[in-house]
Tab-separated table of C-alpha atoms in Angstrom:
chain	number	residue	atom	x	y	z
A	1	MET	CA	-35.286	63.206	122.008
A	2	SER	CA	-33.317	61.551	119.198
A	3	SER	CA	-34.169	61.799	115.643
A	4	ILE	CA	-33.717	58.248	114.705
A	5	GLY	CA	-37.263	57.421	114.044
A	6	GLN	CA	-37.389	60.303	111.543
A	7	GLU	CA	-34.110	59.735	109.676
A	8	HIS	CA	-34.047	55.902	109.536
A	9	ASP	CA	-36.202	52.804	109.410
A	10	PRO	CA	-36.527	51.799	113.048
A	11	SER	CA	-37.374	48.147	112.417
A	12	PRO	CA	-35.034	45.446	113.910
A	13	SER	CA	-34.500	44.108	110.313
A	14	ALA	CA	-33.164	47.236	108.949
A	15	PRO	CA	-29.764	47.662	107.944
A	16	GLY	CA	-27.473	49.143	110.847
A	17	PHE	CA	-30.248	48.768	113.178
A	18	HIS	CA	-28.354	47.110	116.032
A	19	ALA	CA	-25.406	49.505	115.656
A	20	ARG	CA	-27.787	52.281	116.162
A	21	VAL	CA	-29.215	50.595	119.189
A	22	ALA	CA	-25.713	50.545	120.487
A	23	THR	CA	-25.408	54.233	119.927
A	24	ASP	CA	-28.948	54.683	121.554
A	25	HIS	CA	-27.928	52.600	124.638
A	26	ALA	CA	-25.319	55.280	125.317
A	27	LYS	CA	-28.132	57.555	125.552
A	28	VAL	CA	-30.329	55.571	127.530
A	29	ALA	CA	-28.365	54.946	130.472
A	30	PRO	CA	-29.427	52.240	133.118
A	31	GLY	CA	-30.374	55.006	135.713
A	32	ASP	CA	-32.851	56.558	133.206
A	33	ILE	CA	-34.486	53.109	132.932
A	34	ALA	CA	-34.317	52.878	136.825
A	35	ILE	CA	-36.376	55.976	137.208
A	36	GLY	CA	-39.361	54.558	135.058
A	37	VAL	CA	-39.232	51.405	137.063
A	38	VAL	CA	-39.295	53.173	140.430
A	39	ILE	CA	-42.031	55.532	139.392
A	40	GLY	CA	-44.265	52.551	138.089
A	41	ARG	CA	-43.508	50.365	141.099
A	42	ALA	CA	-44.042	53.039	143.813
A	43	ALA	CA	-47.641	53.878	142.227
A	44	GLU	CA	-48.578	50.177	141.999
A	45	TYR	CA	-47.461	49.369	145.902
A	46	PHE	CA	-49.142	52.346	147.255
A	47	ASP	CA	-52.400	51.376	145.433
A	48	TYR	CA	-51.698	47.758	146.688
A	49	PHE	CA	-51.098	48.825	150.344
A	50	VAL	CA	-53.937	51.111	150.513
A	51	TYR	CA	-56.385	48.128	149.641
A	52	GLY	CA	-54.368	45.924	152.240
A	53	ILE	CA	-54.681	48.226	155.074
A	54	ALA	CA	-58.118	49.009	154.559
A	55	SER	CA	-58.901	45.327	154.464
A	56	VAL	CA	-57.832	45.205	158.101
A	57	LEU	CA	-59.079	48.555	159.626
A	58	VAL	CA	-62.099	49.202	157.346
A	59	PHE	CA	-63.779	46.469	155.337
A	60	PRO	CA	-64.813	44.305	158.312
A	61	SER	CA	-66.910	46.960	159.651
A	62	VAL	CA	-68.082	48.542	156.406
A	63	PHE	CA	-68.733	45.370	154.305
A	64	PHE	CA	-69.156	42.709	157.246
A	65	PRO	CA	-70.791	44.176	159.890
A	66	PHE	CA	-72.953	41.227	160.293
A	67	GLU	CA	-69.901	38.914	161.371
A	68	GLN	CA	-67.514	39.234	164.417
A	69	ARG	CA	-64.273	40.883	163.997
A	70	LEU	CA	-62.201	38.060	163.292
A	71	GLU	CA	-64.596	36.410	160.621
A	72	GLY	CA	-65.268	39.812	159.174
A	73	THR	CA	-61.282	40.254	158.476
A	74	LEU	CA	-61.027	36.544	157.388
A	75	TYR	CA	-63.667	37.463	154.630
A	76	ALA	CA	-61.757	40.749	153.868
A	77	PHE	CA	-58.768	38.963	153.253
A	78	VAL	CA	-60.555	36.402	151.056
A	79	ILE	CA	-61.405	39.337	148.693
A	80	PHE	CA	-57.988	40.510	149.083
A	81	SER	CA	-56.564	37.423	147.359
A	82	PHE	CA	-58.686	37.776	144.545
A	83	ALA	CA	-56.321	40.268	143.011
A	84	PHE	CA	-53.533	37.929	143.021
A	85	ILE	CA	-55.654	35.273	141.402
A	86	ALA	CA	-56.495	37.614	138.449
A	87	ARG	CA	-53.138	38.990	138.021
A	88	PRO	CA	-51.471	36.282	135.843
A	89	ILE	CA	-54.927	36.462	133.872
A	90	GLY	CA	-54.463	39.995	133.244
A	91	SER	CA	-50.808	39.591	132.223
A	92	VAL	CA	-51.729	37.171	129.566
A	93	ALA	CA	-54.879	39.028	128.219
A	94	PHE	CA	-52.960	42.403	127.912
A	95	MET	CA	-49.816	40.673	126.205
A	96	VAL	CA	-52.518	39.778	123.258
A	97	VAL	CA	-53.382	43.552	123.570
A	98	GLN	CA	-49.917	44.650	123.124
A	99	ARG	CA	-49.086	42.208	120.286
A	100	ARG	CA	-52.092	43.726	118.332
A	101	PHE	CA	-52.158	47.281	119.378
A	102	GLY	CA	-48.882	48.239	120.802
A	103	ARG	CA	-47.375	48.958	124.223
A	104	GLY	CA	-48.764	52.318	124.805
A	105	VAL	CA	-52.459	50.802	124.204
A	106	LYS	CA	-51.672	48.134	126.571
A	107	LEU	CA	-50.449	50.436	129.317
A	108	THR	CA	-53.185	53.137	128.941
A	109	MET	CA	-55.926	50.370	129.229
A	110	ALA	CA	-54.256	48.461	132.059
A	111	LEU	CA	-53.806	51.809	134.233
A	112	PHE	CA	-57.268	52.977	133.240
A	113	LEU	CA	-58.789	49.860	134.547
A	114	LEU	CA	-56.508	50.216	137.781
A	115	GLY	CA	-57.533	53.552	138.264
A	116	THR	CA	-61.164	52.850	137.656
A	117	SER	CA	-61.266	50.123	140.083
A	118	THR	CA	-59.537	51.927	142.700
A	119	ALA	CA	-61.863	54.851	142.289
A	120	GLY	CA	-64.823	52.466	142.466
A	121	ILE	CA	-63.795	51.224	145.766
A	122	ALA	CA	-63.515	54.830	146.946
A	123	PHE	CA	-67.017	55.551	146.044
A	124	LEU	CA	-68.507	52.156	147.000
A	125	PRO	CA	-71.269	52.297	149.692
A	126	GLY	CA	-71.167	49.751	152.424
A	127	TYR	CA	-73.334	46.752	153.384
A	128	ASP	CA	-75.673	48.884	155.339
A	129	SER	CA	-76.747	50.619	151.934
A	130	LEU	CA	-76.223	47.943	149.533
A	131	GLY	CA	-76.480	44.707	151.413
A	132	PHE	CA	-74.565	41.653	149.491
A	133	ALA	CA	-74.333	43.868	146.347
A	134	ALA	CA	-71.835	45.959	148.048
A	135	ILE	CA	-69.688	42.622	148.743
A	136	ALA	CA	-70.104	41.614	145.204
A	137	LEU	CA	-69.030	44.707	143.658
A	138	LEU	CA	-65.852	45.059	146.040
A	139	SER	CA	-65.232	41.746	144.842
A	140	ILE	CA	-65.504	42.867	141.147
A	141	PHE	CA	-63.236	45.840	141.635
A	142	ARG	CA	-60.592	43.717	143.312
A	143	VAL	CA	-60.568	41.514	140.427
A	144	GLY	CA	-60.142	44.563	138.145
A	145	GLN	CA	-57.198	45.765	140.441
A	146	GLY	CA	-55.473	42.381	139.849
A	147	VAL	CA	-56.073	42.288	136.236
A	148	ALA	CA	-54.950	45.816	135.875
A	149	LEU	CA	-51.500	45.259	137.756
A	150	GLY	CA	-50.967	42.027	135.674
A	151	GLY	CA	-51.579	44.206	132.383
A	152	SER	CA	-49.196	47.058	133.603
A	153	TRP	CA	-46.045	45.121	133.126
A	154	ASP	CA	-44.010	47.207	130.784
A	155	GLY	CA	-40.771	45.129	130.682
A	156	LEU	CA	-38.418	47.883	132.011
A	157	PRO	CA	-37.220	45.887	134.976
A	158	SER	CA	-36.032	43.192	132.409
A	159	LEU	CA	-34.577	45.832	130.453
A	160	LEU	CA	-32.857	47.364	133.452
A	161	ALA	CA	-31.254	44.019	134.349
A	162	LEU	CA	-29.934	43.278	130.770
A	163	SER	CA	-28.605	47.041	130.349
A	164	ALA	CA	-26.642	47.215	133.633
A	165	PRO	CA	-23.260	46.338	133.847
A	166	LYS	CA	-22.459	42.732	134.675
A	167	ASP	CA	-20.849	43.457	137.850
A	168	ARG	CA	-23.460	45.825	139.060
A	169	ARG	CA	-26.695	44.027	138.189
A	170	GLY	CA	-27.663	43.372	141.800
A	171	TRP	CA	-27.468	47.267	142.430
A	172	TYR	CA	-29.672	47.935	139.655
A	173	ALA	CA	-32.090	44.956	140.216
A	174	MET	CA	-32.878	46.392	143.746
A	175	MET	CA	-33.914	49.906	142.503
A	176	GLY	CA	-37.243	48.753	141.461
A	177	GLN	CA	-37.906	46.932	144.512
A	178	LEU	CA	-37.608	50.317	146.518
A	179	GLY	CA	-41.157	51.004	145.040
A	180	ALA	CA	-42.518	48.511	148.058
A	181	PRO	CA	-41.300	50.487	151.021
A	182	VAL	CA	-42.054	53.921	149.504
A	183	GLY	CA	-45.491	52.721	148.684
A	184	PHE	CA	-46.086	51.346	152.118
A	185	ILE	CA	-44.687	54.324	154.110
A	186	MET	CA	-47.282	56.477	152.058
A	187	ALA	CA	-50.053	54.376	152.588
A	188	ALA	CA	-49.630	53.680	156.368
A	189	GLY	CA	-48.540	57.276	156.953
A	190	LEU	CA	-52.046	58.334	155.550
A	191	PHE	CA	-54.079	55.781	157.434
A	192	SER	CA	-52.284	56.441	160.533
A	193	LEU	CA	-52.833	60.255	160.244
A	194	LEU	CA	-56.408	59.735	159.479
A	195	ASN	CA	-57.018	57.121	162.343
A	196	ALA	CA	-55.462	59.281	164.943
A	197	ASN	CA	-57.167	62.359	163.976
A	198	LEU	CA	-60.666	61.348	163.201
A	199	SER	CA	-63.365	59.968	165.318
A	200	PRO	CA	-64.045	56.117	164.379
A	201	GLU	CA	-67.472	57.036	163.029
A	202	ASP	CA	-66.025	59.543	160.665
A	203	PHE	CA	-63.084	57.312	159.746
A	204	LEU	CA	-65.501	54.352	158.965
A	205	SER	CA	-67.947	56.707	157.072
A	206	TRP	CA	-65.644	58.896	154.799
A	207	GLY	CA	-62.086	59.082	156.211
A	208	TRP	CA	-61.070	55.859	154.601
A	209	ARG	CA	-61.858	56.833	151.134
A	210	TYR	CA	-59.360	59.697	151.089
A	211	PRO	CA	-56.406	57.199	150.415
A	212	PHE	CA	-57.964	55.551	147.558
A	213	PHE	CA	-58.742	59.014	146.184
A	214	VAL	CA	-55.001	59.464	146.591
A	215	ALA	CA	-53.931	56.294	144.692
A	216	PHE	CA	-56.113	57.039	141.809
A	217	ALA	CA	-54.474	60.643	141.478
A	218	ILE	CA	-50.968	58.858	141.547
A	219	ASN	CA	-51.940	56.382	139.123
A	220	VAL	CA	-52.825	59.088	136.440
A	221	VAL	CA	-49.427	60.863	137.027
A	222	ALA	CA	-47.670	57.580	136.819
A	223	LEU	CA	-49.508	56.687	133.618
A	224	PHE	CA	-48.216	59.857	132.020
A	225	ALA	CA	-44.774	59.611	133.468
A	226	ARG	CA	-44.314	56.113	131.998
A	227	LEU	CA	-45.824	56.567	128.596
A	228	ARG	CA	-43.377	59.480	128.094
A	229	LEU	CA	-40.437	57.124	129.040
A	230	VAL	CA	-41.490	53.820	127.377
A	231	LEU	CA	-42.964	55.105	123.966
A	232	THR	CA	-39.641	57.149	123.005
A	233	ASN	CA	-37.908	55.784	119.853
A	234	GLU	CA	-34.842	55.021	122.203
A	235	PHE	CA	-36.773	52.662	124.610
A	236	ASP	CA	-38.872	51.160	121.961
A	237	GLN	CA	-35.662	50.164	120.054
A	238	LEU	CA	-33.688	48.689	122.992
A	239	LEU	CA	-36.567	46.781	123.992
A	240	ALA	CA	-37.039	45.352	120.562
A	241	ALA	CA	-33.092	44.774	120.455
A	242	ARG	CA	-33.442	42.893	123.641
A	243	GLU	CA	-36.372	40.640	122.198
A	244	LEU	CA	-38.254	42.275	125.117
A	245	GLU	CA	-41.825	41.282	123.431
A	246	PRO	CA	-44.554	39.243	124.499
A	247	ALA	CA	-44.483	35.643	123.160
A	248	ASP	CA	-47.479	33.492	122.209
A	249	GLY	CA	-48.786	31.689	125.178
A	250	ARG	CA	-49.160	28.370	124.257
A	251	GLU	CA	-45.671	28.263	122.657
A	252	PHE	CA	-44.292	29.743	125.957
A	253	PHE	CA	-45.868	27.452	128.282
A	254	SER	CA	-45.007	24.377	126.511
A	255	SER	CA	-41.438	25.374	126.301
A	256	GLN	CA	-40.716	27.657	129.543
A	257	GLY	CA	-43.231	26.560	131.729
A	258	TYR	CA	-41.163	24.849	134.115
A	259	VAL	CA	-38.844	27.687	134.411
A	260	VAL	CA	-41.625	30.055	135.544
A	261	ILE	CA	-42.456	27.491	138.501
A	262	ILE	CA	-38.756	27.230	139.377
A	263	GLY	CA	-38.489	31.137	139.480
A	264	ALA	CA	-41.395	31.774	141.330
A	265	PHE	CA	-40.344	29.405	144.048
A	266	GLY	CA	-37.018	30.802	144.027
A	267	ALA	CA	-38.473	33.901	145.589
A	268	LEU	CA	-40.929	32.233	147.808
A	269	ALA	CA	-39.170	33.209	151.294
A	270	SER	CA	-39.355	36.822	150.563
A	271	TYR	CA	-42.768	36.901	149.072
A	272	ALA	CA	-43.984	34.840	152.354
A	273	LEU	CA	-42.430	37.266	154.668
A	274	PHE	CA	-43.909	40.160	152.606
A	275	HIS	CA	-47.277	40.080	154.229
A	276	LEU	CA	-46.267	38.663	157.502
A	277	VAL	CA	-44.714	42.091	158.346
A	278	THR	CA	-47.224	44.358	156.515
A	279	VAL	CA	-50.719	43.186	156.419
A	280	PHE	CA	-50.987	40.146	158.827
A	281	PRO	CA	-49.558	41.698	161.959
A	282	LEU	CA	-51.748	44.613	161.711
A	283	SER	CA	-54.812	42.260	161.967
A	284	TRP	CA	-53.177	40.670	164.750
A	285	ILE	CA	-52.523	43.768	166.668
A	286	LEU	CA	-56.094	45.014	166.019
A	287	LEU	CA	-57.700	41.755	167.242
A	288	TYR	CA	-55.414	40.677	170.007
A	289	SER	CA	-52.979	43.419	171.077
A	290	LYS	CA	-53.183	46.381	173.496
A	291	GLN	CA	-51.264	48.581	171.109
A	292	SER	CA	-53.078	51.321	169.410
A	293	VAL	CA	-53.481	50.820	165.713
A	294	SER	CA	-51.836	54.368	164.924
A	295	GLN	CA	-48.820	53.478	167.176
A	296	PHE	CA	-48.363	50.230	165.343
A	297	LEU	CA	-48.568	51.835	162.049
A	298	VAL	CA	-45.931	54.203	163.090
A	299	THR	CA	-43.659	51.375	164.154
A	300	GLN	CA	-44.322	49.489	160.535
A	301	ILE	CA	-43.277	53.136	159.142
A	302	LEU	CA	-40.074	52.969	160.766
A	303	GLY	CA	-39.673	49.176	159.924
A	304	ALA	CA	-40.263	50.086	156.089
A	305	PHE	CA	-37.354	52.596	156.184
A	306	LEU	CA	-35.310	49.804	157.585
A	307	GLY	CA	-36.495	47.648	154.947
A	308	ALA	CA	-35.619	50.344	152.307
A	309	ALA	CA	-32.233	50.385	153.659
A	310	GLY	CA	-32.096	46.556	153.393
A	311	ILE	CA	-33.042	46.752	149.832
A	312	VAL	CA	-30.209	49.050	148.885
A	313	ALA	CA	-27.714	46.840	151.003
A	314	SER	CA	-28.926	43.758	149.137
A	315	GLY	CA	-27.689	45.334	145.769
A	316	VAL	CA	-24.115	45.817	147.454
A	317	ILE	CA	-24.218	42.202	148.645
A	318	ALA	CA	-25.469	40.672	145.680
A	319	ASP	CA	-22.790	42.284	143.361
A	320	ARG	CA	-20.140	40.460	145.729
A	321	ILE	CA	-21.535	36.995	146.252
A	322	GLY	CA	-24.251	36.793	143.397
A	323	ARG	CA	-28.106	37.426	143.531
A	324	ARG	CA	-28.878	33.804	143.743
A	325	ASN	CA	-26.404	33.351	146.610
A	326	THR	CA	-28.017	36.232	148.364
A	327	LEU	CA	-31.454	34.567	148.058
A	328	GLY	CA	-30.099	31.528	149.554
A	329	LEU	CA	-28.302	33.009	152.299
A	330	LEU	CA	-31.603	35.083	153.270
A	331	ALA	CA	-33.755	32.318	152.992
A	332	ILE	CA	-31.658	30.626	155.565
A	333	LEU	CA	-31.995	33.707	157.934
A	334	ILE	CA	-35.674	33.683	157.174
A	335	ALA	CA	-36.069	30.184	158.367
A	336	VAL	CA	-34.178	30.965	161.585
A	337	PHE	CA	-36.226	34.133	162.133
A	338	SER	CA	-39.400	31.901	161.688
A	339	GLY	CA	-38.395	29.927	164.853
A	340	PHE	CA	-38.440	33.174	166.851
A	341	ALA	CA	-41.410	34.673	165.116
A	342	PRO	CA	-44.394	33.216	167.236
A	343	THR	CA	-42.391	34.150	170.402
A	344	LEU	CA	-41.996	37.720	169.491
A	345	LEU	CA	-45.627	38.243	168.194
A	346	ASN	CA	-46.838	36.842	171.555
A	347	GLY	CA	-44.213	39.121	173.572
A	348	GLY	CA	-46.103	42.353	174.100
A	349	THR	CA	-45.484	45.559	172.711
A	350	LEU	CA	-41.615	44.983	172.895
A	351	GLY	CA	-41.877	41.815	171.292
A	352	GLU	CA	-44.236	42.888	168.506
A	353	ASP	CA	-42.180	45.738	167.651
A	354	VAL	CA	-38.847	43.683	167.488
A	355	PHE	CA	-40.968	41.322	165.220
A	356	ILE	CA	-41.634	44.144	162.796
A	357	LEU	CA	-38.414	45.773	162.820
A	358	LEU	CA	-36.326	42.620	162.279
A	359	GLY	CA	-38.837	41.424	159.872
A	360	PHE	CA	-38.607	44.485	157.606
A	361	ILE	CA	-35.030	44.187	157.694
A	362	LEU	CA	-35.077	40.437	156.339
A	363	LEU	CA	-37.541	41.559	153.947
A	364	GLY	CA	-35.587	44.303	152.494
A	365	LEU	CA	-32.410	42.224	152.130
A	366	SER	CA	-34.137	39.364	150.428
A	367	TYR	CA	-36.811	41.314	148.244
A	368	GLY	CA	-34.218	43.462	147.024
A	369	GLN	CA	-33.015	40.584	144.825
A	370	ALA	CA	-36.381	38.859	144.539
A	371	ALA	CA	-37.504	40.132	141.236
A	372	GLY	CA	-35.909	38.217	138.193
A	373	ALA	CA	-33.140	36.500	139.981
A	374	MET	CA	-33.507	33.440	137.765
A	375	ASN	CA	-34.763	35.200	134.699
A	376	ALA	CA	-31.438	34.391	132.807
A	377	SER	CA	-32.834	30.823	132.561
A	378	PHE	CA	-35.303	31.876	130.009
A	379	GLU	CA	-34.467	31.890	126.205
A	380	PRO	CA	-34.097	35.425	125.257
A	381	ARG	CA	-37.407	35.766	123.086
A	382	TYR	CA	-39.132	34.468	126.171
A	383	ARG	CA	-37.798	36.658	128.843
A	384	TYR	CA	-40.323	39.527	128.692
A	385	THR	CA	-43.330	37.110	129.065
A	386	GLY	CA	-41.249	34.898	131.533
A	387	ALA	CA	-40.581	37.796	133.804
A	388	ALA	CA	-44.024	38.618	134.179
A	389	LEU	CA	-45.621	35.559	134.833
A	390	THR	CA	-43.003	34.471	137.343
A	391	ALA	CA	-43.637	37.473	139.284
A	392	ASP	CA	-47.376	36.806	139.097
A	393	LEU	CA	-47.068	33.219	140.292
A	394	ALA	CA	-44.714	34.163	143.188
A	395	TRP	CA	-47.189	36.850	144.362
A	396	LEU	CA	-49.996	34.181	144.136
A	397	ILE	CA	-48.370	31.359	145.977
A	398	GLY	CA	-46.159	33.306	148.311
A	399	ALA	CA	-48.110	36.493	149.303
A	400	GLY	CA	-51.651	36.310	147.744
A	401	PHE	CA	-53.245	34.190	150.684
A	402	ALA	CA	-50.669	34.962	153.250
A	403	PRO	CA	-52.829	37.211	155.360
A	404	LEU	CA	-55.704	34.919	155.346
A	405	VAL	CA	-53.747	31.723	156.095
A	406	ALA	CA	-51.689	33.400	158.943
A	407	LEU	CA	-54.628	34.947	160.574
A	408	GLY	CA	-56.721	31.871	160.157
A	409	LEU	CA	-54.163	29.506	161.545
A	410	SER	CA	-52.947	31.789	164.250
A	411	ALA	CA	-56.480	32.487	165.503
A	412	HIS	CA	-57.564	28.759	165.684
A	413	PHE	CA	-54.272	26.911	166.338
A	414	GLY	CA	-51.815	29.301	167.571
A	415	LEU	CA	-48.910	31.609	166.314
A	416	GLY	CA	-46.611	28.539	165.756
A	417	TYR	CA	-48.202	27.819	162.606
A	418	VAL	CA	-47.296	31.270	161.389
A	419	GLY	CA	-43.673	30.251	162.087
A	420	LEU	CA	-44.241	27.046	159.909
A	421	TYR	CA	-45.831	29.096	157.004
A	422	LEU	CA	-42.699	31.310	156.969
A	423	LEU	CA	-40.284	28.420	157.284
A	424	SER	CA	-42.302	26.484	154.241
A	425	GLY	CA	-41.496	29.493	152.079
A	426	ALA	CA	-37.740	29.348	152.902
A	427	ALA	CA	-37.714	25.736	152.234
A	428	GLY	CA	-39.132	26.435	148.833
A	429	THR	CA	-36.474	28.892	148.057
A	430	LEU	CA	-33.732	26.617	148.828
A	431	ALA	CA	-35.306	23.797	147.008
A	432	ALA	CA	-36.012	25.945	143.839
A	433	LEU	CA	-32.351	27.348	143.965
A	434	TRP	CA	-30.917	23.888	144.208
A	435	ILE	CA	-32.907	22.438	141.379
A	436	ASN	CA	-32.066	25.521	139.113
A	437	ARG	CA	-28.348	25.037	139.857
A	438	ALA	CA	-28.572	21.272	139.144
A	439	MET	CA	-30.275	21.665	135.965
A	440	GLU	CA	-27.544	24.450	134.843
A	441	LEU	CA	-24.844	22.032	135.609
A	442	ARG	CA	-26.479	19.338	133.752
A	443	ASP	CA	-26.739	21.453	130.858
């Protein structure tokens, strides 16, 4: 480790600070930052998908046994959305903690809350034991997960984007997004294995709890890995030099609020598709298809591998045509896909599998560049806060209610409305990109 912190005044106002930062930048390569980003995101997404899959396979039976399967799943999706509502609240609250006590304290508190909430779900008795108290506790733990995910923002994705060579920013931007397919493959693999090898009684009694225990363990390991990275002098000084520090909330929203909204809608197509190929189709298959759950999860795992390849390809494409052009192109392709989605989902096993595989490819290509594509529109000192809240809002409006809305609409009005939902996300992305471009030309 560098001896900078021992030999010199590390404050940004100290003489020669920025010269030393330039030296440290050579020591902290973008690849080093990317490692921290991938570790953190993979752990978060694993936790995230464990809950999402359990919302389909487990929670309707364990927490809503008094309802029909469809209604029980819809209720489970309502609680699923609580984390997305709570996430921006967590971001704002924990930024206050960071300003007062530092980045390390904030990260430790956030990931402790995430681990506690996840472990709480793993140990939670069902409705048959606690009645409605079980549903209330599940809701509280889900809110805790959302607050913690908002609070776990460490600024590394923004630092990675700013530290990457200008002609390779698309490549480095996609690295953190690889956490999504990695997390999904791990979560779906575990549930597929347990569902295929346990009796329904054992799976609903204790088998479903095992992935939550694994998620807790992974979060503990990820916490220490991230702390060892972000608390070094080199990273701390790089973050300070790039002005990647939390801003005052009222000041931020008064001057940069509109940029958050435009940035969130700029990635709307990708976030809308996110749950329409992961969580929602699993519920549709369980309720209305003849495919076995384990077989469909394997298809989704294969799709996630294709999605990972799409994320990598997005880095190459974005560096050639630009990140925003990539988002715009993929929004058009997602709009085209939305027209075929209802037919594929209603096309038996073959159609369902094609929907998943094509959907994951498009998701990978678009999601690979969805994070922070318009963060350059923020003033430098607001970029840390803006990047966090833009992602929170994108998750909320694009993905948070997607399983609930898609299943509710398709069950009561037909699959055509799923296509319309996806089309609206693509339209939102194209509109936001156009507005952002018009504002840049005006300025």
